[in-house]
Short mmCIF file of C-alpha atoms in Angstrom, two decimals:
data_model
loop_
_atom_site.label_atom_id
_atom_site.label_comp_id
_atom_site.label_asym_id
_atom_site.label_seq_id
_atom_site.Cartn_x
_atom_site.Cartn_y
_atom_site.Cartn_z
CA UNK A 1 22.51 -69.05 34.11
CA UNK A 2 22.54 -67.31 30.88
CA UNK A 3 20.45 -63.71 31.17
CA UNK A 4 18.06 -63.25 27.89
CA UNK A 5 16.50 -60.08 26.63
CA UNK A 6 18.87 -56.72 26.17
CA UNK A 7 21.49 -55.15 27.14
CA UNK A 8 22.70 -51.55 27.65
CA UNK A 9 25.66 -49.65 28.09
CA UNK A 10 27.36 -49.73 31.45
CA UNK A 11 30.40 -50.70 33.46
CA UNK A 12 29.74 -53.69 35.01
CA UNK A 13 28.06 -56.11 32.03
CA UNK A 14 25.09 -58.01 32.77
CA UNK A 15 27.15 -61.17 32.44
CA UNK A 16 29.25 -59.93 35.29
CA UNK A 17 26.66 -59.52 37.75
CA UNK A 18 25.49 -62.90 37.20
CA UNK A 19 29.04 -64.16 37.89
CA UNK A 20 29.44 -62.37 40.37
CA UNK A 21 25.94 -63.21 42.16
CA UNK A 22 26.87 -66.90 41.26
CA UNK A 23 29.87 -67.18 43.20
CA UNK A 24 28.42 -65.04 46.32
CA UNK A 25 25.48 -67.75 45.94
CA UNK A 26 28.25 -70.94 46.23
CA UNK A 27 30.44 -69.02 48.70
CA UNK A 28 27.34 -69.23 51.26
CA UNK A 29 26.44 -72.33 50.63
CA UNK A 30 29.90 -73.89 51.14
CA UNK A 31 30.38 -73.94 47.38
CA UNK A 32 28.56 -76.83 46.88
CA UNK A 33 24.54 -76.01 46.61
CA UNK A 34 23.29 -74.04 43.58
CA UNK A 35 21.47 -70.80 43.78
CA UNK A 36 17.99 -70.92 44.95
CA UNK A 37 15.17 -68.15 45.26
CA UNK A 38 17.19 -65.97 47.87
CA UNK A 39 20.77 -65.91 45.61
CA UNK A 40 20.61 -65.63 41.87
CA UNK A 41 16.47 -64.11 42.44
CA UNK A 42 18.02 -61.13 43.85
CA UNK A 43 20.57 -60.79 40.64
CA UNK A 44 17.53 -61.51 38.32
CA UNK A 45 15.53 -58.94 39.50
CA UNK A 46 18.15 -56.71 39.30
CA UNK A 47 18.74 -57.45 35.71
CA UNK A 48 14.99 -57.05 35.45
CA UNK A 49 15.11 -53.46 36.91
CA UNK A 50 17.95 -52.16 34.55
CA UNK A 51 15.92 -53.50 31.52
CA UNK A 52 13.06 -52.15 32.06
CA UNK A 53 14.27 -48.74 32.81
CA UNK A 54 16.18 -48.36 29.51
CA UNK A 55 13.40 -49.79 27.77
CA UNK A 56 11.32 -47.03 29.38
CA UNK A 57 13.87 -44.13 28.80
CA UNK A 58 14.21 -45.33 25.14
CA UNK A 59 10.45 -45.42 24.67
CA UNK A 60 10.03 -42.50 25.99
CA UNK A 61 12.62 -40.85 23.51
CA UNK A 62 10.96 -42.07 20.59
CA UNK A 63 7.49 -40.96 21.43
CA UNK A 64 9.34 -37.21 22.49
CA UNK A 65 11.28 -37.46 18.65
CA UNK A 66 8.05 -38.51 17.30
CA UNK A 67 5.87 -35.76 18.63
CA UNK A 68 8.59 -32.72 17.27
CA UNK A 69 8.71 -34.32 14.15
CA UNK A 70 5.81 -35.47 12.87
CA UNK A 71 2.75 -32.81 11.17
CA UNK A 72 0.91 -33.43 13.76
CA UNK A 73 0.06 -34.91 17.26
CA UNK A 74 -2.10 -38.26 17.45
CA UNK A 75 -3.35 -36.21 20.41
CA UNK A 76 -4.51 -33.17 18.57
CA UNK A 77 -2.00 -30.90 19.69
CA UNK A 78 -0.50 -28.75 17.72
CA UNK A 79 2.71 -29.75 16.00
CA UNK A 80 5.76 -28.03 17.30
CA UNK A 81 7.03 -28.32 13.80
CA UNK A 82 4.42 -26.36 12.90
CA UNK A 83 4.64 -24.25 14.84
CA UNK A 84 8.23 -23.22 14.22
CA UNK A 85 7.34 -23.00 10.45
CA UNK A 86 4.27 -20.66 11.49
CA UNK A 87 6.86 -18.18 12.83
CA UNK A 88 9.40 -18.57 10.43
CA UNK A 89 7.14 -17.76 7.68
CA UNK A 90 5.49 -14.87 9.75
CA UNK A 91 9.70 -13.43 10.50
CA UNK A 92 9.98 -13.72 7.04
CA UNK A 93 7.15 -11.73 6.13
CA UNK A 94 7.48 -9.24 8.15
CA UNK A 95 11.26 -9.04 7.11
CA UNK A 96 10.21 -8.45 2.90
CA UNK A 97 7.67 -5.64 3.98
CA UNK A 98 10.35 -4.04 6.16
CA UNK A 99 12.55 -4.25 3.14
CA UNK A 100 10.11 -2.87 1.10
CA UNK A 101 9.50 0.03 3.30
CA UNK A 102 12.62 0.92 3.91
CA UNK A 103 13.59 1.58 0.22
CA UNK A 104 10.23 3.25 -0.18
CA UNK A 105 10.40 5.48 3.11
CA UNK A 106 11.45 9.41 3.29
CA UNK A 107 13.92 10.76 5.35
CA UNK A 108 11.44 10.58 8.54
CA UNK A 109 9.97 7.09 8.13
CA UNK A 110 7.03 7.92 5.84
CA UNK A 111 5.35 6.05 2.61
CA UNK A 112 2.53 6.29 0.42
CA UNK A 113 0.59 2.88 0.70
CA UNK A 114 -2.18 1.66 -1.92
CA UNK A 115 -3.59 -1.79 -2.04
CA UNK A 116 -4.60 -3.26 -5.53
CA UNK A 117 -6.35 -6.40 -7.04
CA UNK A 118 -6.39 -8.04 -10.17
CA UNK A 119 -9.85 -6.30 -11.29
CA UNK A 120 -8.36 -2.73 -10.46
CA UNK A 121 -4.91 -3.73 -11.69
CA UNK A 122 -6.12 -4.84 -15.45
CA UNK A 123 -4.46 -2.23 -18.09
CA UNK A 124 -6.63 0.76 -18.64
CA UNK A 125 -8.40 0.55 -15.57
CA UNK A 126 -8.04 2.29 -11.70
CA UNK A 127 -4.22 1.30 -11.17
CA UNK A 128 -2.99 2.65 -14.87
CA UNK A 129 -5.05 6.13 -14.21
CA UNK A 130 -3.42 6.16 -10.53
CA UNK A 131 -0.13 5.94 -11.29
CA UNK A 132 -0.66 9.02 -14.54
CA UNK A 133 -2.32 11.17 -12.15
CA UNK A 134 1.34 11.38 -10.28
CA UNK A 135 2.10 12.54 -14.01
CA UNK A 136 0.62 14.66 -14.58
CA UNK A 137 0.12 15.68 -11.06
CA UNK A 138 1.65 19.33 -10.08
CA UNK A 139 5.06 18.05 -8.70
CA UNK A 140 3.66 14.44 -7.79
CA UNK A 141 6.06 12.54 -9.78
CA UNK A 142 8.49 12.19 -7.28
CA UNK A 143 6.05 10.73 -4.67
CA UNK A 144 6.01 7.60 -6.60
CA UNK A 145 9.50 6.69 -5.45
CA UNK A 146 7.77 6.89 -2.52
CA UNK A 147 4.69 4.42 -2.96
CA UNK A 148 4.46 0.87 -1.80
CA UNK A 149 1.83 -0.99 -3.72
CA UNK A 150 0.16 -3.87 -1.73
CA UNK A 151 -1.54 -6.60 -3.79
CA UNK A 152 -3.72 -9.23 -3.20
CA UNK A 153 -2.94 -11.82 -5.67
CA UNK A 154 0.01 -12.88 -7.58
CA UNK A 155 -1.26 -11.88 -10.91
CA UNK A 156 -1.51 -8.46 -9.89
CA UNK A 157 2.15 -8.22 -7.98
CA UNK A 158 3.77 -9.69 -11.31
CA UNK A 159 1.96 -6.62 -13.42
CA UNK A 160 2.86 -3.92 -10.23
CA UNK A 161 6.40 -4.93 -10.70
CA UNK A 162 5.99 -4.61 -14.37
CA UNK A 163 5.63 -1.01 -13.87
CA UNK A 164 6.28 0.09 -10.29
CA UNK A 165 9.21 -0.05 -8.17
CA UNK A 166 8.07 -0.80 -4.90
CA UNK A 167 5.52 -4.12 -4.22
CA UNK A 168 4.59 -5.93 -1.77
CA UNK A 169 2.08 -8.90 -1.62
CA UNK A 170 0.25 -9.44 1.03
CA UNK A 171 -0.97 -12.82 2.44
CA UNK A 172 -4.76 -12.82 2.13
CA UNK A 173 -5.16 -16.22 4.46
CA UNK A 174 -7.21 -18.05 1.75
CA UNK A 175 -9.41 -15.43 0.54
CA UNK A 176 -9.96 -14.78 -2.59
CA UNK A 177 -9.98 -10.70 -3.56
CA UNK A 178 -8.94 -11.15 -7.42
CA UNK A 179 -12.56 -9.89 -8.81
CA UNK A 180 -14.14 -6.66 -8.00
CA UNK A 181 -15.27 -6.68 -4.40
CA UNK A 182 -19.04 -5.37 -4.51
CA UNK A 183 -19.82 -2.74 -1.88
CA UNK A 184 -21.23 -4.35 1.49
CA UNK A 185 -20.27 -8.35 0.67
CA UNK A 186 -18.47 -10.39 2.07
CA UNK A 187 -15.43 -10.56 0.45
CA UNK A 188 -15.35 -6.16 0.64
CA UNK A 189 -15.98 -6.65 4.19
CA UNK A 190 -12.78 -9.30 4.42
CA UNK A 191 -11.00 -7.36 2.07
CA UNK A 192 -11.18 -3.83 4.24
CA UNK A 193 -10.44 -5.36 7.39
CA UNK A 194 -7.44 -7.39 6.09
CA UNK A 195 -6.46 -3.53 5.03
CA UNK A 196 -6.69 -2.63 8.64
CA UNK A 197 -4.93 -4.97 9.55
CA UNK A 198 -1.69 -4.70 7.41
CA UNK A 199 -2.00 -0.90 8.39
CA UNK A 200 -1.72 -1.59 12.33
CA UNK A 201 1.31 -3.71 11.42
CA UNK A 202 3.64 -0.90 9.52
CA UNK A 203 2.58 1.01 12.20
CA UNK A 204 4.57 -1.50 14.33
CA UNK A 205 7.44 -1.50 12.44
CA UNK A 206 7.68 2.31 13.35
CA UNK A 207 6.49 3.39 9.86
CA UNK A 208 4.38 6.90 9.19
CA UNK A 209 1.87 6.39 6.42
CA UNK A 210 -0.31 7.92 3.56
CA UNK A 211 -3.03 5.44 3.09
CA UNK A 212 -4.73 6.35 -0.86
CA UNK A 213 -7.36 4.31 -2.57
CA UNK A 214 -6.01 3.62 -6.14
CA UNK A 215 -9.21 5.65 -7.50
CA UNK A 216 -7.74 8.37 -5.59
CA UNK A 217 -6.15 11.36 -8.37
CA UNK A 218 -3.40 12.58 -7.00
CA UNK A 219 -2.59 16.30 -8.07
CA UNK A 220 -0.83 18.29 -6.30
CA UNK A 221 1.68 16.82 -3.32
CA UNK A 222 -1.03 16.64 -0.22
CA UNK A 223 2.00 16.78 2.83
CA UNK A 224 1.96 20.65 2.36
CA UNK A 225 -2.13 20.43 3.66
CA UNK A 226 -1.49 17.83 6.68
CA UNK A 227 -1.96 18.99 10.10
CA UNK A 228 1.52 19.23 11.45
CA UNK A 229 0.16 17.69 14.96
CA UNK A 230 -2.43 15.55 14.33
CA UNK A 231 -2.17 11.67 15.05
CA UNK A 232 -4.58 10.68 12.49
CA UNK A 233 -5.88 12.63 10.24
CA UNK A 234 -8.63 11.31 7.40
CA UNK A 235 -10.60 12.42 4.05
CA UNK A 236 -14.30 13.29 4.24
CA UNK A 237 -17.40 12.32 2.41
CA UNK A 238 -18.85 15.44 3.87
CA UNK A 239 -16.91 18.17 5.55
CA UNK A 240 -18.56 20.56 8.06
CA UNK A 241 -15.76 22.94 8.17
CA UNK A 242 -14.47 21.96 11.41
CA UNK A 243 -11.60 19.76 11.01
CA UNK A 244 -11.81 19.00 14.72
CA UNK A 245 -15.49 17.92 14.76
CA UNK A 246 -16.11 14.64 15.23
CA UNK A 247 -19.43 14.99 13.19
CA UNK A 248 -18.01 14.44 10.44
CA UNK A 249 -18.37 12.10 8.17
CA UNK A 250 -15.04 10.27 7.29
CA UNK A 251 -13.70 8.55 4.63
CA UNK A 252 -11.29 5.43 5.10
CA UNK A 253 -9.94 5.56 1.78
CA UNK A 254 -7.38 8.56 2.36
CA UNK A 255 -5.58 8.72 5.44
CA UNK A 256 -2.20 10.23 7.13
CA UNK A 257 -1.00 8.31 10.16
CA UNK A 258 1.80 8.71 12.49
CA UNK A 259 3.27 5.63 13.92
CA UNK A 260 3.45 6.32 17.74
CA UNK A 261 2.07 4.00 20.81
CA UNK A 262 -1.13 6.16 20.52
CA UNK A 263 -1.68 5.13 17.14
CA UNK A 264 -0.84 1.71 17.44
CA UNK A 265 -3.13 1.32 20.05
CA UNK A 266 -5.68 2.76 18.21
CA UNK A 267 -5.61 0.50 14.89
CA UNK A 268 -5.68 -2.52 17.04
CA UNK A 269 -8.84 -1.47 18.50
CA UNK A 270 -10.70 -0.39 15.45
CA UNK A 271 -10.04 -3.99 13.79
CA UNK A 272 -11.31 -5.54 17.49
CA UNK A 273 -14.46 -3.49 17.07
CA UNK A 274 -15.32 -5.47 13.99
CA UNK A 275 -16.57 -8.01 16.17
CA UNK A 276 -18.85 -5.49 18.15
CA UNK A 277 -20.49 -3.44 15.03
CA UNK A 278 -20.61 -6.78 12.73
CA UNK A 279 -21.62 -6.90 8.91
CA UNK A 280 -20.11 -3.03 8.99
CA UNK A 281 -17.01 -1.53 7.26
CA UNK A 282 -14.02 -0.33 8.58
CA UNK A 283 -15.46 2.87 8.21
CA UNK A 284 -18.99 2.17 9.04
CA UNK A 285 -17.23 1.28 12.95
CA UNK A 286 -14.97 3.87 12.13
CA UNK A 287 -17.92 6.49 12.91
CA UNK A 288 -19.51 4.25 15.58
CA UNK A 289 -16.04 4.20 17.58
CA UNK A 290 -14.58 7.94 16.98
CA UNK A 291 -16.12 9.82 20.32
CA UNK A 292 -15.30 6.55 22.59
CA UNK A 293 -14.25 7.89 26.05
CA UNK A 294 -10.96 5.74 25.38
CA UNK A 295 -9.94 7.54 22.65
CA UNK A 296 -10.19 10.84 24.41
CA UNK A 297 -8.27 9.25 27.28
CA UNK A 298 -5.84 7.89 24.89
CA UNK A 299 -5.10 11.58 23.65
CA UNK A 300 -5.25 10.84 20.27
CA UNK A 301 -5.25 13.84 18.23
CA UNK A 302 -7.80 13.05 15.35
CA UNK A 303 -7.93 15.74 12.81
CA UNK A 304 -10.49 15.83 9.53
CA UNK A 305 -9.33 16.72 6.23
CA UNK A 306 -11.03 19.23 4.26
CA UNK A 307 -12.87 18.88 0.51
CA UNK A 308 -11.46 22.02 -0.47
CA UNK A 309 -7.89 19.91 -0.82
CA UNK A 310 -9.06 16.33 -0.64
CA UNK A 311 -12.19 16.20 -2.56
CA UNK A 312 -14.16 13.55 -4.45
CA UNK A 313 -17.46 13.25 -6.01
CA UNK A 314 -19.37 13.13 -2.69
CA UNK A 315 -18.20 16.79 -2.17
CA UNK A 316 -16.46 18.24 -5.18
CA UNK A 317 -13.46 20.56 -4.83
CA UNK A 318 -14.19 23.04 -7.00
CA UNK A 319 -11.18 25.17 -6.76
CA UNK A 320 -8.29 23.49 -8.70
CA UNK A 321 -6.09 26.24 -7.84
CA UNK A 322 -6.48 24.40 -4.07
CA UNK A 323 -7.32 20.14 -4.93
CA UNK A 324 -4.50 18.08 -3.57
CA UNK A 325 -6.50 14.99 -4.34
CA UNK A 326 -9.74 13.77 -6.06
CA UNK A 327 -11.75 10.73 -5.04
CA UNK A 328 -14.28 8.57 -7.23
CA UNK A 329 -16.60 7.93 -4.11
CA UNK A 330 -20.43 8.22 -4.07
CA UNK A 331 -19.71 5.89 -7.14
CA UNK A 332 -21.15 2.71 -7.63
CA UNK A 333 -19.38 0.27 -10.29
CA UNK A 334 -16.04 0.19 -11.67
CA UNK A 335 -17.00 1.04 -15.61
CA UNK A 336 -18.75 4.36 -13.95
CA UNK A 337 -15.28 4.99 -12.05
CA UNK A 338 -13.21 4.39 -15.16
CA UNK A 339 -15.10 6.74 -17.02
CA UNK A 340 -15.26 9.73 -14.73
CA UNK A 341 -11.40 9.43 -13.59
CA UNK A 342 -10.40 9.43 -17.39
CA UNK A 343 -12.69 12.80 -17.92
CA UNK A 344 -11.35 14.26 -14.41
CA UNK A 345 -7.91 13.68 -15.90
CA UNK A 346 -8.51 15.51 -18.75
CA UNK A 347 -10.05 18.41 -17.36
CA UNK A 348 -6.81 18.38 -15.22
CA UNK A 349 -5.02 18.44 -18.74
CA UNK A 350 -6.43 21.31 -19.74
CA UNK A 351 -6.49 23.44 -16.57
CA UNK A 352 -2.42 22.59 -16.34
CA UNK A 353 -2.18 23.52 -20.28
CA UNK A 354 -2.84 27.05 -19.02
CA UNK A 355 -0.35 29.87 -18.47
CA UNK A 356 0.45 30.80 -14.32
CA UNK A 357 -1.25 33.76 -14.48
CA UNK A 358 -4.83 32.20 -16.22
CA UNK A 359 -4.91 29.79 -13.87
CA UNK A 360 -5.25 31.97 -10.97
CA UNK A 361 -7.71 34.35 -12.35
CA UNK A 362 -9.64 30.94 -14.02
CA UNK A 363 -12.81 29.57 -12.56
CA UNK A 364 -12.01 26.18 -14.00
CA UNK A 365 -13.87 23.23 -12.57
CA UNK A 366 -14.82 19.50 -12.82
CA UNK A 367 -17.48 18.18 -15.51
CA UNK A 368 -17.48 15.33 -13.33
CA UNK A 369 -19.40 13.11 -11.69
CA UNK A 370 -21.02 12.32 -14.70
CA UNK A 371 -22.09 8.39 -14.73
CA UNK A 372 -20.84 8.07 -11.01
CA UNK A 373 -23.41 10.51 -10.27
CA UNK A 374 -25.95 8.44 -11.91
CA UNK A 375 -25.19 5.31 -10.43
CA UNK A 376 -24.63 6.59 -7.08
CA UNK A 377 -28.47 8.09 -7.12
CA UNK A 378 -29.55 4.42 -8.44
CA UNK A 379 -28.28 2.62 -5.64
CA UNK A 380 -29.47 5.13 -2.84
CA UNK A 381 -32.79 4.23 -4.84
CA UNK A 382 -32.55 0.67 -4.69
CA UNK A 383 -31.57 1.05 -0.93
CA UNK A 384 -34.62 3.20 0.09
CA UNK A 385 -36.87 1.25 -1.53
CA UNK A 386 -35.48 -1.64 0.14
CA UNK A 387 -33.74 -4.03 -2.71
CA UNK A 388 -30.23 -5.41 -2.07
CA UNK A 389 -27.77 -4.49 -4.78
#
């Protein structure tokens, strides 16, 4: 009998086990009868057995090869290609922006971080008046070899490394943050969480951080007003004169961090509060979440910055013998913010034009806000009287 179907890799062929069941078959039966149901059966269904378990192992090897190499399961799974992509993409991420901070970083792990988009990165507008305020600044210069701009669109990284050292460009997970981001829409609200976020991670990676708007003026170099102690400490849009009072009203757009576990903790659950306070802002849940009990038993050391040093047109500095920093909030619209920055700048001209001893005895002081002002009294207008901007 000649065996069909097969065969498979072993010692003892196929062929030979039906020879050798054969001539057990005609040994019993005096040589003479051939095989019935109880000789060469037995050898068939062994032959049977071995078949159909290397048909089953091999099956079962192509559907396993199948599965890690296709896109994705018939099943709905998820692919375990993709999945290895997922984190060698993320590794690979997080390895640029490590690279990126560690050229940018002081002696004791600390960068200046500012995020930018294409409407705020466009020449003569908030980027090219951020980066002359270190200029001009009173020995700010040399913070910009210090400053990691993070952008949100490849336009804008090509023109920061047109004229900055240090960029970074963030993934923005489809979203589109290219235009000017309108106060309270969508796309602000993605784009200040997504800011959050990418905070809470260079806190991970053991980094201390300034966090500036780009409309924020920098003047004179801020680390000499920190708190020496402080976790976090933050900009106001009001200051009550307490920098430990939790009554006041912050402002997310200037912050000093230090990277510690209390820290860490603490970013990660300001983003998850987003889901508790929603259609707010980072700050909005920023002043819903600051006297938590967990905070307190975190023993995080919050500290608020005052507008004596870190003003803006909310509460104007008016000492410039003191200003560290000046912020275009309480603005509405980025003409009105152009505008004002370029006349703060050159009242900042002028007061620096003047000799040591004139400055101190000088009662210099902004002529700004001018059309910030404006608009900012037009849209608290619009939102008493009830009509969405």
């Amino acid at each position: 009998m000649k065996a069909k179907g097969p065969f498979f890799c072993h010692p003892i062929s196929a062929k030979q086990i039906m020879k050798d069941s054969a001539a057990a078959g005609d040994a019993e039966n005096g040589g003479n009868r051939p095989c019935n149901s109880g000789g060469c059966g037995s050898s068939s269904h062994l032959l049977v057995k071995w078949v159909m378990k290397i048909t089953v192992f091999f099956v079962g090897f192509a559907v396993l090869w199948m599965f890690l190499y296709n896109s994705a399961s018939p099943f709905g799974f998820p692919s375990i290609s993709h999945h290895f992509i997922a984190v060698s993409t993320k590794e690979t991420t997080e390895s640029m922006l490590e690279s990126v901070l560690r050229n940018a970083s002081m002696v004791d792990k600390t960068v200046i971080i500012t995020t930018l988009n294409d409407a705020w990165a466009e020449p003569g507008s908030i980027f090219d008046l951020f980066l002359e305020s270190f200029h001009k600044g009173n020995q700010t210069k040399k913070l910009l070899n210090h400053l990691v701009v993070v952008t949100l669109d490849q336009k804008t990284y090509a023109r920061c490394l047109d004229l900055h050292s240090h960029c970074f460009q963030l993934e923005t997970k489809g979203d589109n943050f290219t235009s000017e981001a309108f106060f309270m829409t969508p796309g602000y609200l993605n784009m200040m969480w997504r800011r959050i976020e990418f905070l809470s991670s260079v806190l991970k990676l053991g980094y201390n951080f300034v966090f500036t708007d780009s409309d924020i003026m920098w003047l004179r170099n801020p680390f000499t007003e920190f708190y020496k102690n402080a976790d976090f400490q933050i900009a106001c849009d009001f200051f009550n004169g307490n920098s430990y009072d939790l009554k006041n009203l912050p402002n997310g757009g200037f912050t000093y961090v230090k990277s510690n576990e209390r820290t860490i903790w603490f970013y990660k659950f300001w983003f998850n509060s987003k889901d508790a306070y929603p259609n707010m802002h980072d700050q909005d849940v920023l002043n819903q979440i600051k006297m938590h009990p967990l905070i307190s038993k975190m023993k995080l050391s919050i500290r608020f910055l005052s507008t004596t040093y870190f003003g803006g047109f909310c509460q104007v500095s008016r000492d410039l013998n003191k200003v560290s920093t000046m912020h275009s909030n309480c603005c509405v619209g980025l003409d009105n913010k152009i505008n004002d920055l370029r006349i703060l700048l050159e009242d900042w001209k002028k007061y620096m034009a003047l000799p040591e001893n004139q400055k101190k005895q000088s009662h210099s002081t902004w002529s700004v806000p001018q059309s910030c002002r404006t608009s900012f009294q037009r849209s608290r207008q619009r939102r008493n009287n009830g009509t969405r901007l």
